[in-house]
Amino acid sequence: MNFLKKSIVTKLWLAMVLLVLVITWTTGMVQSNIIKKVYYKQQTDSILRQGNDIAAAMSSGASREKITLLSQMTHTNIMLVDPEGFILECHGMGMNMSSTGISILDHHDGLITLADFEKVLAGERVLKSGANDIIGENVLSVLVPVTTGENTTGAIIVSHSIAAIEGQLLEYQSIILNVGIGGIILATFLSLLFSRSLSRPLIQMNRVARALARGDYNRKVVFESQDEIGVLASSLNTLSGELQEKIATLERMDQTRKDFVAGVSHELRTPLTIIQGYAEALKDNVAESEEDRRDCIEGIVEETDRLKRLVFDLLDLRRIESGQESIELTEFDMTPVLLKAAEKMGVFIEQKGIALDLAISEELPPVLANPDRLQQILFNLLENAVRYTPTGGTVRVNTAVLSGNVKVSVTDSGPGIPADQQEFIWEKFYKVDKSRARREGGGTGLGLAIVKRLAEQMGGLVYVESAPGQGTTFSFTLRTGVEKT
Ligand SMILES: Nc1ncnc2c1ncn2[C@@H]1O[C@H](COP(=O)(O)OP(=O)(O)OP(=O)(O)O)[C@@H](O)[C@H]1O
Ligand SMILES: [Mg+2]
């Protein structure tokens, strides 16, 4: 029975063959029974009528010669027997005897019994079917009493061959048998055909599933049908697509995490190395003069400060990104915040000899934002502008009122950012020119990442417009308060 478990073809074939067999066998049986019944009924009716007629004729004293004629006309065998059972006349179906002296009870053994005959003598009609020894055929016989007045003076036996119907039934049964064999052949053919169309997509799906297990998500099941198998194939394709997407996301996340760890360790290593250098110079008395020693200490303080900023920025970013701490939004006038940020930058601007131009619109509508976070954004942008703009340059702060938004821009006359790098500057640790960033007192590459996330959390957007040598404009939008929209 193992082969049954293994192949759909066999299962299908067996089911179909069984079906064909059951259907042909039952229809065959039912039909031949019906045919038999109808035929017997016809024959019975016919010979009963015949028997009645002849018996009636005999009862009313018709001559015995008529029996010969009648048997010839009806292709039946007609016998006339006396009350003792002796055959007086026997004609038809190859017989032609008169006053034989043969007892029907001797020769119809099994077909017509004494009990039957006694019933006839008692005035009943008896119907029998079976082998008739005298005629030598299977027959259907009817026994009808012949009466004279009140007395039964004999019996008429009319017999009809049933060989013909049996032959026909046999023929019919052989037809049914042939139909059955034909059905089995057709079933075999159909089951092969079906199971192939059934198993082909299954085999294909199996291949795709194995490919999935191997991590190959590009394989798809090609299917046309809309049946359950088609649905399964489509589900498998969807699954593979979703897995592919999920894994791509996971890989991207993993890469981001790796980049982040690499970025953090890199940003930590540089100041630590520098601090170590200064500290060792102090320890080993390499820095001999008082001035050298102060330089070392200043360097250590500076790098420590940078480290502290890095750690704070990282913590800040993590808080913003995790969404743990939602930024509380209030409605306020942003002009004082802009002025305060500019003021804070004042020292650095002066130091570097940069001109600051504040072009703040007089009628700024109140914004819906967080003042501290806005200040942080402004400070980061101004810090960049001042840091990357050479001495003698200008930094401009602009505001513009749009529908439902206020746009703040910080423009500098610095070196600009190449177009192909502009999309990356918002990423953590990304620096356009790594060596320059540090040389110019540059930071860790977290400033703009923080700006973008803060602006977006307050419902705004960030933009950069720049070209090498043409300066840079960083902008962000904030939503205006409800009343003035
Ligand atoms: N105004 C600007 N002009 C030219 N390049 C800029 C300007 N602002 C930023 N960049 C470039 O974009 C990079 C990313 O800026 P970001 O503010 O994120 O980092 P950072 O200034 O290097 O460090 P941090 O702000 O964390 O101290 C900078 O390293 C710099 O190369
Ligand atoms: Mg910066």
Short mmCIF file of C-alpha atoms and ligand atoms in Angstrom, two decimals:
data_model
loop_
_atom_site.label_atom_id
_atom_site.label_comp_id
_atom_site.label_asym_id
_atom_site.label_seq_id
_atom_site.Cartn_x
_atom_site.Cartn_y
_atom_site.Cartn_z
CA MET A 1 0.00 0.00 0.00
CA ASN A 2 3.06 2.22 0.06
CA PHE A 3 2.71 3.18 -3.59
CA LEU A 4 -0.72 4.55 -2.72
CA LYS A 5 0.80 7.04 -0.33
CA LYS A 6 3.41 8.13 -2.78
CA SER A 7 1.61 9.01 -5.94
CA ILE A 8 -1.38 11.11 -6.77
CA VAL A 9 -1.59 9.36 -10.14
CA THR A 10 -2.26 5.99 -8.52
CA LYS A 11 -4.80 7.41 -6.11
CA LEU A 12 -6.63 9.21 -8.84
CA TRP A 13 -6.54 6.20 -11.12
CA LEU A 14 -7.85 3.86 -8.44
CA ALA A 15 -10.64 6.24 -7.56
CA MET A 16 -11.67 6.62 -11.18
CA VAL A 17 -11.49 2.91 -11.97
CA LEU A 18 -13.53 2.13 -8.88
CA LEU A 19 -16.09 4.70 -9.91
CA VAL A 20 -16.33 3.29 -13.43
CA LEU A 21 -16.69 -0.24 -12.09
CA VAL A 22 -19.36 0.65 -9.59
CA ILE A 23 -21.36 2.68 -12.08
CA THR A 24 -21.22 0.15 -14.93
CA TRP A 25 -21.86 -2.79 -12.64
CA THR A 26 -24.89 -1.24 -10.94
CA THR A 27 -26.40 0.15 -14.14
CA GLY A 28 -25.77 -3.23 -15.81
CA MET A 29 -27.41 -5.13 -13.00
CA VAL A 30 -30.36 -2.79 -12.72
CA GLN A 31 -30.92 -2.69 -16.46
CA SER A 32 -30.70 -6.40 -17.04
CA ASN A 33 -33.07 -6.96 -14.15
CA ILE A 34 -35.54 -4.51 -15.63
CA ILE A 35 -35.21 -6.10 -19.06
CA LYS A 36 -35.71 -9.55 -17.56
CA LYS A 37 -38.74 -8.47 -15.61
CA VAL A 38 -40.40 -6.73 -18.53
CA TYR A 39 -39.73 -9.67 -20.82
CA TYR A 40 -41.02 -12.24 -18.34
CA LYS A 41 -44.08 -10.18 -17.70
CA GLN A 42 -44.81 -9.98 -21.41
CA GLN A 43 -44.19 -13.65 -21.93
CA THR A 44 -46.18 -14.62 -18.88
CA ASP A 45 -49.12 -12.50 -19.93
CA SER A 46 -48.97 -13.87 -23.42
CA ILE A 47 -48.82 -17.56 -22.55
CA LEU A 48 -51.37 -17.15 -19.76
CA ARG A 49 -53.79 -15.67 -22.23
CA GLN A 50 -52.95 -18.39 -24.70
CA GLY A 51 -53.34 -21.11 -22.05
CA ASN A 52 -56.68 -19.67 -20.93
CA ASP A 53 -57.98 -19.47 -24.49
CA ILE A 54 -56.97 -23.03 -25.38
CA ALA A 55 -58.21 -24.42 -22.09
CA ALA A 56 -61.50 -22.63 -22.64
CA ALA A 57 -61.69 -23.99 -26.17
CA MET A 58 -60.91 -27.49 -24.94
CA SER A 59 -63.44 -27.19 -22.16
CA SER A 60 -66.10 -26.33 -24.67
CA GLY A 61 -65.19 -29.45 -26.65
CA ALA A 62 -62.91 -28.15 -29.42
CA SER A 63 -61.01 -30.77 -31.40
CA ARG A 64 -57.48 -31.67 -30.38
CA GLU A 65 -56.14 -30.95 -33.88
CA LYS A 66 -56.41 -27.26 -33.23
CA ILE A 67 -53.51 -27.57 -30.84
CA THR A 68 -51.09 -28.34 -33.63
CA LEU A 69 -52.11 -25.34 -35.59
CA LEU A 70 -52.01 -23.02 -32.62
CA SER A 71 -48.55 -24.12 -31.53
CA GLN A 72 -47.22 -23.49 -35.00
CA MET A 73 -48.73 -20.05 -35.11
CA THR A 74 -47.46 -18.95 -31.72
CA HIS A 75 -44.03 -20.69 -31.71
CA THR A 76 -44.91 -22.27 -28.43
CA ASN A 77 -45.18 -25.81 -27.22
CA ILE A 78 -48.70 -26.82 -26.29
CA MET A 79 -49.49 -30.01 -24.38
CA LEU A 80 -52.79 -31.51 -23.40
CA VAL A 81 -52.60 -33.86 -20.42
CA ASP A 82 -55.26 -36.05 -18.86
CA PRO A 83 -56.08 -35.93 -15.12
CA GLU A 84 -53.46 -38.62 -14.42
CA GLY A 85 -50.77 -36.54 -16.01
CA PHE A 86 -50.35 -38.52 -19.22
CA ILE A 87 -49.58 -36.44 -22.29
CA LEU A 88 -52.38 -36.64 -24.83
CA GLU A 89 -51.03 -34.06 -27.26
CA CYS A 90 -47.61 -32.39 -27.51
CA HIS A 91 -46.96 -30.00 -30.36
CA GLY A 92 -44.63 -27.19 -31.27
CA MET A 93 -40.98 -26.41 -30.62
CA GLY A 94 -39.91 -29.55 -32.50
CA MET A 95 -42.42 -31.87 -30.90
CA ASN A 96 -45.34 -33.55 -32.55
CA MET A 97 -46.83 -36.38 -30.48
CA SER A 98 -50.28 -37.66 -29.75
CA SER A 99 -51.49 -40.13 -27.09
CA THR A 100 -47.97 -40.76 -25.88
CA GLY A 101 -48.60 -42.64 -22.65
CA ILE A 102 -45.80 -40.54 -21.13
CA SER A 103 -46.50 -38.95 -17.77
CA ILE A 104 -45.60 -35.32 -17.51
CA LEU A 105 -44.67 -35.93 -13.89
CA ASP A 106 -41.96 -38.39 -14.94
CA HIS A 107 -40.42 -36.08 -17.46
CA HIS A 108 -40.87 -32.68 -16.00
CA ASP A 109 -38.98 -33.59 -12.93
CA GLY A 110 -38.10 -30.46 -11.10
CA LEU A 111 -40.12 -28.25 -13.37
CA ILE A 112 -43.63 -29.51 -12.85
CA THR A 113 -44.08 -31.36 -9.58
CA LEU A 114 -46.95 -33.46 -8.31
CA ALA A 115 -47.92 -30.60 -6.05
CA ASP A 116 -48.15 -28.29 -9.04
CA PHE A 117 -50.27 -30.78 -10.88
CA GLU A 118 -52.54 -31.27 -7.92
CA LYS A 119 -53.08 -27.54 -7.77
CA VAL A 120 -54.07 -27.56 -11.43
CA LEU A 121 -56.46 -30.42 -10.83
CA ALA A 122 -57.96 -28.36 -8.03
CA GLY A 123 -58.72 -25.67 -10.60
CA GLU A 124 -55.72 -23.32 -10.11
CA ARG A 125 -53.36 -22.01 -12.73
CA VAL A 126 -49.67 -22.61 -12.20
CA LEU A 127 -46.74 -20.75 -13.70
CA LYS A 128 -43.29 -22.35 -13.83
CA SER A 129 -39.96 -21.68 -15.43
CA GLY A 130 -36.95 -23.93 -15.83
CA ALA A 131 -35.52 -26.78 -17.88
CA ASN A 132 -38.06 -28.85 -19.75
CA ASP A 133 -36.71 -32.37 -20.34
CA ILE A 134 -39.13 -33.23 -23.13
CA ILE A 135 -38.47 -30.12 -25.20
CA GLY A 136 -34.89 -29.97 -24.03
CA GLU A 137 -34.83 -26.20 -23.43
CA ASN A 138 -35.28 -23.65 -20.69
CA VAL A 139 -38.89 -22.68 -20.80
CA LEU A 140 -41.55 -20.63 -19.18
CA SER A 141 -44.65 -22.79 -18.72
CA VAL A 142 -48.21 -22.17 -17.72
CA LEU A 143 -50.58 -24.91 -16.59
CA VAL A 144 -54.30 -24.22 -17.02
CA PRO A 145 -57.01 -26.68 -16.01
CA VAL A 146 -59.47 -27.97 -18.66
CA THR A 147 -62.91 -28.47 -17.20
CA THR A 148 -66.04 -30.21 -18.24
CA GLY A 149 -68.87 -28.91 -16.17
CA GLU A 150 -67.71 -29.08 -12.56
CA ASN A 151 -64.90 -31.58 -13.16
CA THR A 152 -61.34 -30.99 -14.16
CA THR A 153 -60.78 -33.29 -17.08
CA GLY A 154 -57.17 -32.42 -17.79
CA ALA A 155 -54.76 -29.55 -18.27
CA ILE A 156 -53.25 -27.43 -21.01
CA ILE A 157 -49.53 -26.67 -20.68
CA VAL A 158 -48.20 -23.84 -22.82
CA SER A 159 -44.43 -23.43 -22.83
CA HIS A 160 -42.30 -20.75 -24.39
CA SER A 161 -38.56 -20.88 -24.80
CA ILE A 162 -36.65 -18.39 -22.69
CA ALA A 163 -33.36 -19.14 -24.39
CA ALA A 164 -33.78 -16.09 -26.63
CA ILE A 165 -34.02 -13.63 -23.79
CA GLU A 166 -31.19 -15.28 -21.97
CA GLY A 167 -29.04 -14.95 -25.06
CA GLN A 168 -30.00 -11.32 -25.34
CA LEU A 169 -29.21 -10.70 -21.71
CA LEU A 170 -25.84 -12.33 -22.18
CA GLU A 171 -25.21 -10.09 -25.16
CA TYR A 172 -26.26 -7.06 -23.15
CA GLN A 173 -23.98 -8.08 -20.31
CA SER A 174 -21.03 -8.41 -22.67
CA ILE A 175 -21.76 -4.89 -23.95
CA ILE A 176 -21.76 -3.64 -20.38
CA LEU A 177 -18.48 -5.46 -19.78
CA ASN A 178 -16.96 -3.80 -22.84
CA VAL A 179 -18.21 -0.42 -21.70
CA GLY A 180 -16.62 -1.12 -18.32
CA ILE A 181 -13.27 -2.00 -19.90
CA GLY A 182 -13.49 1.07 -22.11
CA GLY A 183 -14.28 3.11 -19.02
CA ILE A 184 -11.23 1.80 -17.22
CA ILE A 185 -9.00 2.65 -20.17
CA LEU A 186 -10.52 6.14 -20.33
CA ALA A 187 -10.14 6.52 -16.57
CA THR A 188 -6.48 5.57 -16.82
CA PHE A 189 -5.92 8.06 -19.59
CA LEU A 190 -7.84 10.82 -17.81
CA SER A 191 -6.19 10.22 -14.46
CA LEU A 192 -2.77 10.40 -16.08
CA LEU A 193 -3.74 13.63 -17.79
CA PHE A 194 -5.33 15.12 -14.67
CA SER A 195 -2.67 14.13 -12.26
CA ARG A 196 -0.03 15.60 -14.52
CA SER A 197 -1.75 18.94 -14.57
CA LEU A 198 -2.25 18.49 -10.83
CA SER A 199 1.25 17.45 -9.95
CA ARG A 200 3.12 19.81 -12.27
CA PRO A 201 2.33 22.95 -10.25
CA LEU A 202 2.90 20.98 -7.04
CA ILE A 203 6.35 19.94 -8.19
CA GLN A 204 7.03 23.53 -9.21
CA MET A 205 5.85 24.82 -5.83
CA ASN A 206 8.07 22.33 -4.11
CA ARG A 207 11.03 23.69 -6.04
CA VAL A 208 10.12 27.25 -5.11
CA ALA A 209 9.71 26.28 -1.46
CA ARG A 210 13.14 24.66 -1.47
CA ALA A 211 14.59 27.74 -3.12
CA LEU A 212 12.96 29.82 -0.37
CA ALA A 213 14.57 27.60 2.24
CA ARG A 214 17.90 28.25 0.57
CA GLY A 215 17.27 31.99 0.69
CA ASP A 216 16.54 32.42 -2.99
CA TYR A 217 13.43 34.60 -3.12
CA ASN A 218 13.46 35.38 -6.80
CA ARG A 219 11.81 32.17 -7.92
CA LYS A 220 8.11 32.39 -8.55
CA VAL A 221 5.52 29.73 -9.32
CA VAL A 222 4.06 30.19 -12.79
CA PHE A 223 0.39 29.23 -12.61
CA GLU A 224 -2.69 29.70 -14.73
CA SER A 225 -5.41 27.96 -12.80
CA GLN A 226 -7.71 29.71 -10.37
CA ASP A 227 -8.47 26.57 -8.39
CA GLU A 228 -7.17 25.71 -4.93
CA ILE A 229 -3.75 24.86 -6.35
CA GLY A 230 -3.65 28.17 -8.16
CA VAL A 231 -4.56 29.92 -4.91
CA LEU A 232 -1.84 28.01 -3.08
CA ALA A 233 0.68 28.97 -5.76
CA SER A 234 -0.33 32.59 -5.51
CA SER A 235 -0.03 32.43 -1.70
CA LEU A 236 3.42 30.94 -2.05
CA ASN A 237 4.42 33.76 -4.39
CA THR A 238 3.06 36.32 -1.95
CA LEU A 239 4.88 34.63 0.90
CA SER A 240 8.12 34.67 -1.02
CA GLY A 241 7.63 38.35 -1.88
CA GLU A 242 6.89 39.25 1.72
CA LEU A 243 9.83 37.25 3.00
CA GLN A 244 12.06 38.94 0.48
CA GLU A 245 10.86 42.34 1.63
CA LYS A 246 11.18 41.44 5.31
CA ILE A 247 14.68 40.09 4.89
CA ALA A 248 15.71 43.12 2.87
CA THR A 249 14.41 45.34 5.68
CA LEU A 250 16.22 43.27 8.29
CA GLU A 251 19.42 43.40 6.28
CA ARG A 252 19.08 47.12 5.87
CA MET A 253 18.48 47.51 9.59
CA ASP A 254 21.44 45.30 10.36
CA GLN A 255 23.61 47.37 8.03
CA THR A 256 22.41 50.58 9.68
CA ARG A 257 23.23 49.14 13.07
CA LYS A 258 26.70 48.07 11.91
CA ASP A 259 27.30 51.49 10.36
CA PHE A 260 26.16 53.07 13.58
CA VAL A 261 28.47 51.00 15.74
CA ALA A 262 31.34 51.66 13.34
CA GLY A 263 30.53 55.37 13.37
CA VAL A 264 30.35 55.55 17.16
CA SER A 265 33.59 53.66 17.67
CA HIS A 266 35.33 55.79 15.09
CA GLU A 267 34.08 59.00 16.65
CA LEU A 268 35.14 57.78 20.08
CA ARG A 269 38.56 56.60 18.98
CA THR A 270 39.80 59.88 17.56
CA PRO A 271 39.31 62.10 20.63
CA LEU A 272 40.45 59.31 22.94
CA THR A 273 43.67 58.88 20.97
CA ILE A 274 44.28 62.59 21.07
CA ILE A 275 43.58 62.78 24.82
CA GLN A 276 45.93 59.86 25.37
CA GLY A 277 48.63 61.62 23.33
CA TYR A 278 48.37 64.81 25.37
CA ALA A 279 48.21 62.94 28.64
CA GLU A 280 51.30 60.91 27.81
CA ALA A 281 53.14 64.05 26.73
CA LEU A 282 52.39 65.50 30.15
CA LYS A 283 53.31 62.33 31.98
CA ASP A 284 56.60 61.77 30.18
CA ASN A 285 57.46 65.46 30.39
CA VAL A 286 57.65 65.73 26.63
CA ALA A 287 55.81 69.02 27.01
CA GLU A 288 58.60 70.90 28.69
CA SER A 289 57.59 74.50 28.71
CA GLU A 290 54.69 75.85 30.70
CA GLU A 291 53.07 76.89 27.44
CA ASP A 292 53.32 73.42 25.95
CA ARG A 293 51.76 71.95 29.04
CA ARG A 294 48.87 74.42 28.86
CA ASP A 295 48.37 73.50 25.20
CA CYS A 296 48.20 69.85 26.20
CA ILE A 297 45.66 70.55 28.92
CA GLU A 298 43.58 72.71 26.60
CA GLY A 299 43.67 69.95 24.01
CA ILE A 300 42.50 67.46 26.59
CA VAL A 301 39.66 69.74 27.67
CA GLU A 302 38.66 70.34 24.05
CA GLU A 303 38.58 66.67 23.16
CA THR A 304 36.75 65.81 26.34
CA ASP A 305 34.22 68.41 25.41
CA ARG A 306 33.87 66.85 21.99
CA LEU A 307 33.39 63.44 23.58
CA LYS A 308 30.78 64.82 25.90
CA ARG A 309 28.95 66.41 22.98
CA LEU A 310 29.10 63.16 21.05
CA VAL A 311 27.63 61.21 23.92
CA PHE A 312 24.92 63.79 24.48
CA ASP A 313 24.06 63.94 20.80
CA LEU A 314 23.88 60.16 20.61
CA LEU A 315 21.62 60.00 23.63
CA ASP A 316 19.49 62.74 22.16
CA LEU A 317 19.22 60.98 18.79
CA ARG A 318 18.35 57.72 20.44
CA ARG A 319 15.59 59.40 22.41
CA ILE A 320 14.15 61.09 19.32
CA GLU A 321 14.38 57.97 17.20
CA SER A 322 12.91 55.60 19.73
CA GLY A 323 9.95 57.94 20.05
CA GLN A 324 10.06 57.33 23.80
CA GLU A 325 9.81 60.99 24.52
CA SER A 326 7.23 62.71 22.39
CA ILE A 327 8.04 66.32 21.71
CA GLU A 328 5.55 68.59 23.38
CA LEU A 329 4.18 71.15 20.92
CA THR A 330 3.02 74.61 21.93
CA GLU A 331 1.99 77.64 19.99
CA PHE A 332 4.48 80.49 20.20
CA ASP A 333 6.09 83.36 18.35
CA MET A 334 9.35 82.15 16.88
CA THR A 335 11.04 85.55 16.40
CA PRO A 336 12.56 85.71 19.91
CA VAL A 337 13.84 82.14 19.49
CA LEU A 338 15.52 83.08 16.20
CA LEU A 339 17.11 86.13 17.75
CA LYS A 340 18.34 84.20 20.75
CA ALA A 341 19.95 81.52 18.58
CA ALA A 342 21.70 84.20 16.54
CA GLU A 343 22.88 85.87 19.70
CA LYS A 344 24.34 82.65 21.03
CA MET A 345 26.30 82.24 17.82
CA GLY A 346 27.44 85.84 17.96
CA VAL A 347 30.80 85.13 19.59
CA PHE A 348 31.83 82.57 16.98
CA ILE A 349 30.60 84.76 14.14
CA GLU A 350 32.64 87.66 15.37
CA GLN A 351 35.69 85.50 15.97
CA LYS A 352 35.59 84.31 12.42
CA GLY A 353 34.80 87.67 10.87
CA ILE A 354 31.57 86.57 9.30
CA ALA A 355 28.66 88.87 8.58
CA LEU A 356 25.30 87.71 9.94
CA ASP A 357 22.19 88.92 8.17
CA LEU A 358 18.87 88.34 9.92
CA ALA A 359 16.02 88.80 7.46
CA ILE A 360 13.14 87.86 9.70
CA SER A 361 9.66 88.75 8.51
CA GLU A 362 7.84 91.19 10.77
CA GLU A 363 4.53 89.37 10.65
CA LEU A 364 5.42 85.82 11.44
CA PRO A 365 2.39 83.83 12.51
CA PRO A 366 2.82 81.77 15.68
CA VAL A 367 4.11 78.27 15.05
CA LEU A 368 3.05 75.01 16.58
CA ALA A 369 6.35 73.55 17.74
CA ASN A 370 8.69 73.10 20.68
CA PRO A 371 10.82 76.21 21.41
CA ASP A 372 13.78 74.26 22.85
CA ARG A 373 13.87 71.90 19.92
CA LEU A 374 13.52 74.78 17.46
CA GLN A 375 16.49 76.43 19.15
CA GLN A 376 18.45 73.18 18.81
CA ILE A 377 17.70 73.02 15.08
CA LEU A 378 18.69 76.65 14.54
CA PHE A 379 21.84 76.24 16.58
CA ASN A 380 22.95 73.17 14.61
CA LEU A 381 22.33 74.88 11.27
CA LEU A 382 24.02 78.14 12.30
CA GLU A 383 26.92 76.22 13.78
CA ASN A 384 27.43 74.42 10.47
CA ALA A 385 27.10 77.61 8.46
CA VAL A 386 29.65 79.42 10.59
CA ARG A 387 31.93 76.41 10.82
CA TYR A 388 32.10 75.70 7.10
CA THR A 389 32.12 79.31 5.88
CA PRO A 390 35.56 80.85 5.56
CA THR A 391 36.51 84.16 7.14
CA GLY A 392 34.89 87.13 5.45
CA GLY A 393 31.82 85.18 4.34
CA THR A 394 28.20 85.84 5.14
CA VAL A 395 25.45 83.90 6.86
CA ARG A 396 21.82 84.82 6.29
CA VAL A 397 18.72 83.75 8.16
CA ASN A 398 15.50 84.05 6.16
CA THR A 399 11.86 83.37 6.95
CA ALA A 400 8.97 82.88 4.61
CA VAL A 401 5.31 82.32 5.36
CA LEU A 402 3.69 79.62 3.28
CA SER A 403 0.19 78.26 3.54
CA GLY A 404 0.04 76.57 6.92
CA ASN A 405 3.82 76.64 7.28
CA VAL A 406 6.69 78.90 8.11
CA LYS A 407 9.93 78.19 6.28
CA VAL A 408 13.21 79.13 7.93
CA SER A 409 16.39 79.12 5.83
CA VAL A 410 20.04 79.46 6.81
CA THR A 411 22.19 80.47 3.86
CA ASP A 412 25.97 80.71 3.88
CA SER A 413 28.64 81.66 1.39
CA GLY A 414 30.70 78.59 2.17
CA PRO A 415 32.15 75.92 -0.09
CA GLY A 416 28.82 74.24 -0.81
CA ILE A 417 27.99 70.56 -0.92
CA PRO A 418 28.29 68.48 -4.12
CA ALA A 419 24.88 67.43 -5.47
CA ASP A 420 25.66 63.73 -5.26
CA GLN A 421 26.34 64.00 -1.53
CA GLN A 422 23.34 66.06 -0.59
CA GLU A 423 21.08 63.11 0.03
CA PHE A 424 23.51 61.56 2.53
CA ILE A 425 24.25 64.52 4.76
CA TRP A 426 21.17 63.77 6.88
CA GLU A 427 22.60 60.40 7.83
CA LYS A 428 24.33 59.82 11.11
CA PHE A 429 28.14 60.30 11.06
CA TYR A 430 28.09 61.42 7.44
CA LYS A 431 30.67 64.06 6.66
CA VAL A 432 31.30 65.46 3.20
CA ASP A 433 34.98 65.96 3.65
CA LYS A 434 36.22 63.97 6.58
CA SER A 435 39.58 65.66 6.97
CA ARG A 436 38.14 69.14 6.55
CA ALA A 437 35.39 68.53 9.02
CA ARG A 438 37.87 67.86 11.78
CA ARG A 439 40.36 70.51 10.75
CA GLU A 440 37.65 73.14 10.87
CA GLY A 441 36.73 72.13 14.36
CA GLY A 442 34.08 69.92 12.84
CA GLY A 443 31.97 67.57 14.79
CA THR A 444 30.79 64.08 14.58
CA GLY A 445 28.33 64.19 11.71
CA LEU A 446 25.28 63.98 13.96
CA GLY A 447 24.11 67.60 13.76
CA LEU A 448 22.01 67.36 10.58
CA ALA A 449 20.67 63.93 11.53
CA ILE A 450 19.29 65.51 14.68
CA VAL A 451 17.92 68.49 12.73
CA LYS A 452 16.04 66.28 10.29
CA ARG A 453 14.49 64.06 12.95
CA LEU A 454 13.49 66.98 15.15
CA ALA A 455 11.89 68.90 12.28
CA GLU A 456 10.00 65.83 11.13
CA GLN A 457 8.78 65.05 14.62
CA MET A 458 7.31 68.52 14.81
CA GLY A 459 5.51 67.95 11.52
CA GLY A 460 7.98 69.78 9.32
CA LEU A 461 10.36 69.00 6.48
CA VAL A 462 14.02 69.76 5.78
CA TYR A 463 15.66 70.89 2.54
CA VAL A 464 19.15 71.54 1.30
CA GLU A 465 20.09 73.59 -1.74
CA SER A 466 23.74 73.88 -2.58
CA ALA A 467 26.34 73.83 -5.29
CA PRO A 468 30.11 73.66 -4.86
CA GLY A 469 31.49 77.18 -4.55
CA GLN A 470 27.98 78.69 -4.43
CA GLY A 471 27.27 78.41 -0.74
CA THR A 472 24.59 76.36 0.94
CA THR A 473 21.02 76.91 2.06
CA PHE A 474 19.48 74.65 4.67
CA SER A 475 15.75 75.12 5.26
CA PHE A 476 13.09 73.60 7.42
CA THR A 477 9.39 74.15 7.81
CA LEU A 478 7.20 74.34 10.90
CA ARG A 479 3.45 74.25 11.04
CA THR A 480 1.75 77.49 11.94
CA GLY A 481 -0.66 77.68 14.85
CA VAL A 482 -4.30 76.77 14.42
CA GLU A 483 -5.87 80.26 14.48
CA LYS A 484 -3.77 81.83 11.80
CA THR A 485 -3.77 79.12 9.17
N1 LIG B 1 26.79 74.84 5.71
C1 LIG B 1 27.52 73.82 5.23
N2 LIG B 1 28.38 74.02 4.19
C2 LIG B 1 29.09 72.98 3.71
N3 LIG B 1 29.05 71.73 4.19
C3 LIG B 1 28.24 71.49 5.20
C4 LIG B 1 27.42 72.49 5.77
N4 LIG B 1 26.69 71.94 6.78
C5 LIG B 1 27.02 70.65 6.83
N5 LIG B 1 27.94 70.35 5.89
C6 LIG B 1 28.53 69.02 5.62
O1 LIG B 1 27.65 68.06 6.10
C7 LIG B 1 28.26 67.21 7.04
C8 LIG B 1 27.26 66.81 8.08
O2 LIG B 1 26.91 67.88 8.91
P1 LIG B 1 26.50 67.62 10.40
O3 LIG B 1 26.07 68.91 11.00
O4 LIG B 1 25.55 66.52 10.40
O5 LIG B 1 27.80 67.10 11.06
P2 LIG B 1 29.06 67.88 11.59
O6 LIG B 1 28.82 69.34 11.51
O7 LIG B 1 30.25 67.35 10.85
O8 LIG B 1 29.14 67.41 13.09
P3 LIG B 1 28.21 67.87 14.33
O9 LIG B 1 27.16 68.76 13.76
O10 LIG B 1 27.67 66.57 14.82
O11 LIG B 1 29.09 68.54 15.27
C9 LIG B 1 29.39 68.03 7.60
O12 LIG B 1 30.39 67.20 8.05
C10 LIG B 1 29.81 68.84 6.39
O13 LIG B 1 30.70 68.10 5.60
MG MG B 2 27.08 70.18 12.39
#
